[in-house]
Coordinates of C-alpha atoms in Angstrom, one line a residue:
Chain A
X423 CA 92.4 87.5 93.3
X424 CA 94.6 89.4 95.7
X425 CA 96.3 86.3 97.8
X426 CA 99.0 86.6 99.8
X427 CA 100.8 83.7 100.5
X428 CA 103.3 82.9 103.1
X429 CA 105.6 80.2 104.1
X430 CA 106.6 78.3 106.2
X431 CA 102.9 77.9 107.8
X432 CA 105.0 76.8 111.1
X433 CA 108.5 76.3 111.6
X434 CA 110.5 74.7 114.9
X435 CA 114.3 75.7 115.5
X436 CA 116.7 75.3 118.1
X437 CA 117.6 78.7 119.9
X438 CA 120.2 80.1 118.1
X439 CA 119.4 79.4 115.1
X440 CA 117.9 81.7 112.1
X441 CA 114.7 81.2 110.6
X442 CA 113.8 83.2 107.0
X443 CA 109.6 83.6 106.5
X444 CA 108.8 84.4 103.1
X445 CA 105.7 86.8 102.2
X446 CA 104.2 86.7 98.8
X447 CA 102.0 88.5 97.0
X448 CA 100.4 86.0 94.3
X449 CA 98.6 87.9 91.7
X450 CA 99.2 91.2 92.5
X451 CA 102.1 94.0 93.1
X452 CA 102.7 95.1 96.8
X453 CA 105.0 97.9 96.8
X454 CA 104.5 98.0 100.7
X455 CA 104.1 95.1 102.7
X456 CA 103.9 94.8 106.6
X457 CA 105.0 92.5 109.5
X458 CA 103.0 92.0 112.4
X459 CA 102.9 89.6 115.0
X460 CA 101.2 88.3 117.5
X461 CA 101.2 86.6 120.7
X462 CA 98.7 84.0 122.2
X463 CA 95.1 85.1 122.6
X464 CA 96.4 88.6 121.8
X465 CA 96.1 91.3 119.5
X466 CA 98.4 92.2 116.5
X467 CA 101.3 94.2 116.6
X468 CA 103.0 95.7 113.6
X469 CA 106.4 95.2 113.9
X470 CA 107.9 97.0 110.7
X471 CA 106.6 98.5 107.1
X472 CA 108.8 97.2 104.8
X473 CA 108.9 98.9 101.4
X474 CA 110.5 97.3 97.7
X475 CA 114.0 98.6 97.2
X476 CA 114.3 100.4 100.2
X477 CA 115.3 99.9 104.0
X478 CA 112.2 98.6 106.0
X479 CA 110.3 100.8 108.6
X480 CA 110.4 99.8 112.2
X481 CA 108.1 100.0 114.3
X482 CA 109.5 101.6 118.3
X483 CA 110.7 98.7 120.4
X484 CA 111.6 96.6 117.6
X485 CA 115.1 95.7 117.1
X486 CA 116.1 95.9 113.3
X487 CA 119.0 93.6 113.8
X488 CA 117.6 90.5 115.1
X489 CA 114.6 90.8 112.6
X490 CA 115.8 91.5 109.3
X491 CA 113.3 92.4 106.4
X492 CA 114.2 92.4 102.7
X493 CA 111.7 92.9 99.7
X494 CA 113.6 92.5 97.3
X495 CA 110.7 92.9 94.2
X496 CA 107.3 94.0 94.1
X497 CA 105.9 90.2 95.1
X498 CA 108.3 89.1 97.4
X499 CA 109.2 90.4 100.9
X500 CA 111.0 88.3 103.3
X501 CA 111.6 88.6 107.8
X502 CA 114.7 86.5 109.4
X503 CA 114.5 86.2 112.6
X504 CA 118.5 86.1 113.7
X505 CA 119.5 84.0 116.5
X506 CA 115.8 83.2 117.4
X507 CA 115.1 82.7 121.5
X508 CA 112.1 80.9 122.8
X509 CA 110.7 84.5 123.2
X510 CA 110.6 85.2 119.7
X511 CA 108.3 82.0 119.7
X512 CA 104.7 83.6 118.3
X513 CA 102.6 83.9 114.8
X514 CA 104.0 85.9 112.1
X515 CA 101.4 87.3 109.9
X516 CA 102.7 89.4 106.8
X517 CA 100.2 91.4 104.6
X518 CA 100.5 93.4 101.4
X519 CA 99.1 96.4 100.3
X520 CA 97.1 96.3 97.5
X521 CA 95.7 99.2 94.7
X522 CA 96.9 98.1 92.0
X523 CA 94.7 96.7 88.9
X524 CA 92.3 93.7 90.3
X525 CA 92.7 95.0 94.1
X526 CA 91.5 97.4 96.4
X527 CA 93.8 99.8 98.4
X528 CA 93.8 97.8 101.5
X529 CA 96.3 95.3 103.1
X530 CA 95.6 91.8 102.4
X531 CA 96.8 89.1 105.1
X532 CA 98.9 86.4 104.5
X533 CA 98.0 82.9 106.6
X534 CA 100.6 83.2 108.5
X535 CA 103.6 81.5 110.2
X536 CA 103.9 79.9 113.5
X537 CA 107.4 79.8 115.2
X538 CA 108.6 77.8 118.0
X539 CA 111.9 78.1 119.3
X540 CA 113.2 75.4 122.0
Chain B
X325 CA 99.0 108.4 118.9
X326 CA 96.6 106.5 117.9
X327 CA 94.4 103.9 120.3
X328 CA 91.8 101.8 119.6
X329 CA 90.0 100.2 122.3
X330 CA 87.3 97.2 121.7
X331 CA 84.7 96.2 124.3
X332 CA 83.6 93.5 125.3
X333 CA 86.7 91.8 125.2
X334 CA 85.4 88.5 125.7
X335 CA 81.7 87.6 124.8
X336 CA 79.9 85.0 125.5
X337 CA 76.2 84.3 124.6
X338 CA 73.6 82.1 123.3
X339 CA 72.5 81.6 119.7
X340 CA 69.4 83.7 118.4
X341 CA 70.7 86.6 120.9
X342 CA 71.5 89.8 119.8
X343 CA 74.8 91.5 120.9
X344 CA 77.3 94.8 119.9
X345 CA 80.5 94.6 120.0
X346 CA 81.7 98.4 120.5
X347 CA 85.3 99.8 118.9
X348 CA 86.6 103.6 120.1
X349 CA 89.5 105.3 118.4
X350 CA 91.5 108.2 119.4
X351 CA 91.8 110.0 116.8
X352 CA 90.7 111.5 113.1
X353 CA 90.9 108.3 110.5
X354 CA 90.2 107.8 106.9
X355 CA 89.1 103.9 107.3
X356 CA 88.2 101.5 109.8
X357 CA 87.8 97.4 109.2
X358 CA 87.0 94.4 110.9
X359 CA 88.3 91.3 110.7
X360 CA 87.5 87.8 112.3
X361 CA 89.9 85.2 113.5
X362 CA 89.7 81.4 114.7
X363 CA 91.9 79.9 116.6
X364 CA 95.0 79.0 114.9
X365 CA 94.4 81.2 111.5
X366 CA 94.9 84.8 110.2
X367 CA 92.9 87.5 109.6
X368 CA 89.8 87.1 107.7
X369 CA 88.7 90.5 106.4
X370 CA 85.3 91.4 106.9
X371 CA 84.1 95.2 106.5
X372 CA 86.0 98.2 105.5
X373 CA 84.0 101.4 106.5
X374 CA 85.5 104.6 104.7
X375 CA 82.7 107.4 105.4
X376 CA 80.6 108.7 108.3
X377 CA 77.5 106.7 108.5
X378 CA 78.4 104.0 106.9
X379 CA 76.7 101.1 107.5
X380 CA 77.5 97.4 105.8
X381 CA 75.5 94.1 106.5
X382 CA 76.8 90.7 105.3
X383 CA 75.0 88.2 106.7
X384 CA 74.1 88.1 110.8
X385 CA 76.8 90.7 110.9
X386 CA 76.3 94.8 110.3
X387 CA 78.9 97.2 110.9
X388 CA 78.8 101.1 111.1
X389 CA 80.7 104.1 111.5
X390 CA 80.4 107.4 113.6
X391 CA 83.8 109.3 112.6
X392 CA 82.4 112.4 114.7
X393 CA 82.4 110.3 118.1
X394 CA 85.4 107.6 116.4
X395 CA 83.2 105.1 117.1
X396 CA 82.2 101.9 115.2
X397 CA 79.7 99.5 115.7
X398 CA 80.2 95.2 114.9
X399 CA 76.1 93.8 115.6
X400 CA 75.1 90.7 115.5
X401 CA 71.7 89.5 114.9
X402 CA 70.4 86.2 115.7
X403 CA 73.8 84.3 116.7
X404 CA 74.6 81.1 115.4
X405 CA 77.1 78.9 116.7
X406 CA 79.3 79.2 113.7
X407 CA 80.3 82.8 114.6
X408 CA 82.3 82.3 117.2
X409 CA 85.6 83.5 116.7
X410 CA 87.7 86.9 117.7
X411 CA 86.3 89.8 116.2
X412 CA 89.2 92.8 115.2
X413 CA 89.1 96.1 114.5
X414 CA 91.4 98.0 113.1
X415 CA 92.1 102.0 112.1
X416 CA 93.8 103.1 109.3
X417 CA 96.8 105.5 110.3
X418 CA 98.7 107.6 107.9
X419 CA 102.5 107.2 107.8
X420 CA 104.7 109.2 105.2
X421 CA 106.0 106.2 103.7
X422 CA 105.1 106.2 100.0
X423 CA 101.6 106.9 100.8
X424 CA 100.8 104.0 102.6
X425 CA 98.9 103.4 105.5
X426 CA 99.6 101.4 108.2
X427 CA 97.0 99.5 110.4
X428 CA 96.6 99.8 114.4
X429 CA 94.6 96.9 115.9
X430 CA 92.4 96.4 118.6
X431 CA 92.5 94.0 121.6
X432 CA 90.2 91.9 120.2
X433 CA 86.7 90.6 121.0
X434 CA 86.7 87.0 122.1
X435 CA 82.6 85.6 121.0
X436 CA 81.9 82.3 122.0
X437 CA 78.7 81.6 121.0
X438 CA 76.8 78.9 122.7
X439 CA 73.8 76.0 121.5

């Protein structure tokens, strides 16, 4: 139980362009789910807590335009990166928090999503 | 605001050694977990620690928890090659968002673990 799925595993755009990752929570209900990502051979950063029905958190530093997050239902959240720049190349990893029957109250990471931008 | 520091940041040691991997936080937390990564994937979780003195073992691996110094402990006994990875911890932090928590990471621990 408690999987958290995410897709795609790795996309490749053209600057310019926006790319939509999609974060799901399989068997379980994630009224908060989180955004983090992360840069080679470095740590996570959480860029945004984004919460079902509401307007996501952001985190400081992270500009709420060009990465828009929707969760739109309890197993669903989704992050658009708007006109993507080869700096926003890096891994996207979602997770969803869980405590709710069959889970624990902990975050559960998705496999995350590898983005180039050329 | 809360830090959390992890040291060694890079590791690198034979198999059937013993080693620690040390995590410090700056301030008062409810939880603390580690996680493992290889190259390429996400996070695998390994232990959560809620309580002073906890102390869980899985394996070659044992982590603990000192909330009075905000200090916990990843050991490994006996390394085997197929521990190499980065080893992450990461502190629960408590944001007024529906009651949920949000995580703040470590640099990481880089373990190469050689034959």
């Amino acid at each position: 139980g408690a999987v958290v799925s995410q897709h795609p595993s790795w996309v490749i755009c053209k600057s310019g362009t926006s790319v939509k990752i999609e974060c799901r929570s399989l068997d379980f209900q994630a009224t908060t789910m989180f955004w983090y990502r992360q840069f080679p051979k470095q740590s996570l950063m959480l860029m945004a807590t984004s919460n079902e029905g509401s307007k996501a958190t952001y985190e400081q530093g992270v500009e709420k335009d060009k990465f828009l997050i929707n969760h739109a239902s309890l197993t669903l959240s989704t992050l658009t990166v708007t006109s993507a720049h080869p700096e926003d190349s890096s891994f996207y990893i979602c997770s969803a928090r869980g405590g709710g029957p069959g889970t624990t109250d902990t975050q559960y990471f998705g496999p995350g999503t590898r983005l180039t931008v050329l | 605001e809360l830090k959390v520091e992890q040291n060694p940041l890079f590791l690198s040691m034979q198999e059937g050694k013993n080693y620690t991997i040390y995590c410090n936080y700056s301030t008062t937390s409810d939880r603390l977990y580690w996680y493992r990564q290889d190259p390429g994937k996400s996070l695998e979780s390994l232990f959560v620690l809620l309580s002073n003195g906890a102390v869980k073992q899985e394996g070659r691996l044992m982590a603990s928890l000192d909330t009075k110094a905000r200090l916990s402990t990843l050991h490994i006994t006996a390394a085997v090659h197929d521990l190499s990875a980065t080893y992450f911890c990461a502190v629960e932090k408590d944001i007024r968002i529906q009651g949920a928590q949000k995580l703040v990471f470590g640099q990481g621990t880089r373990l190469t673990i050689n034959p």
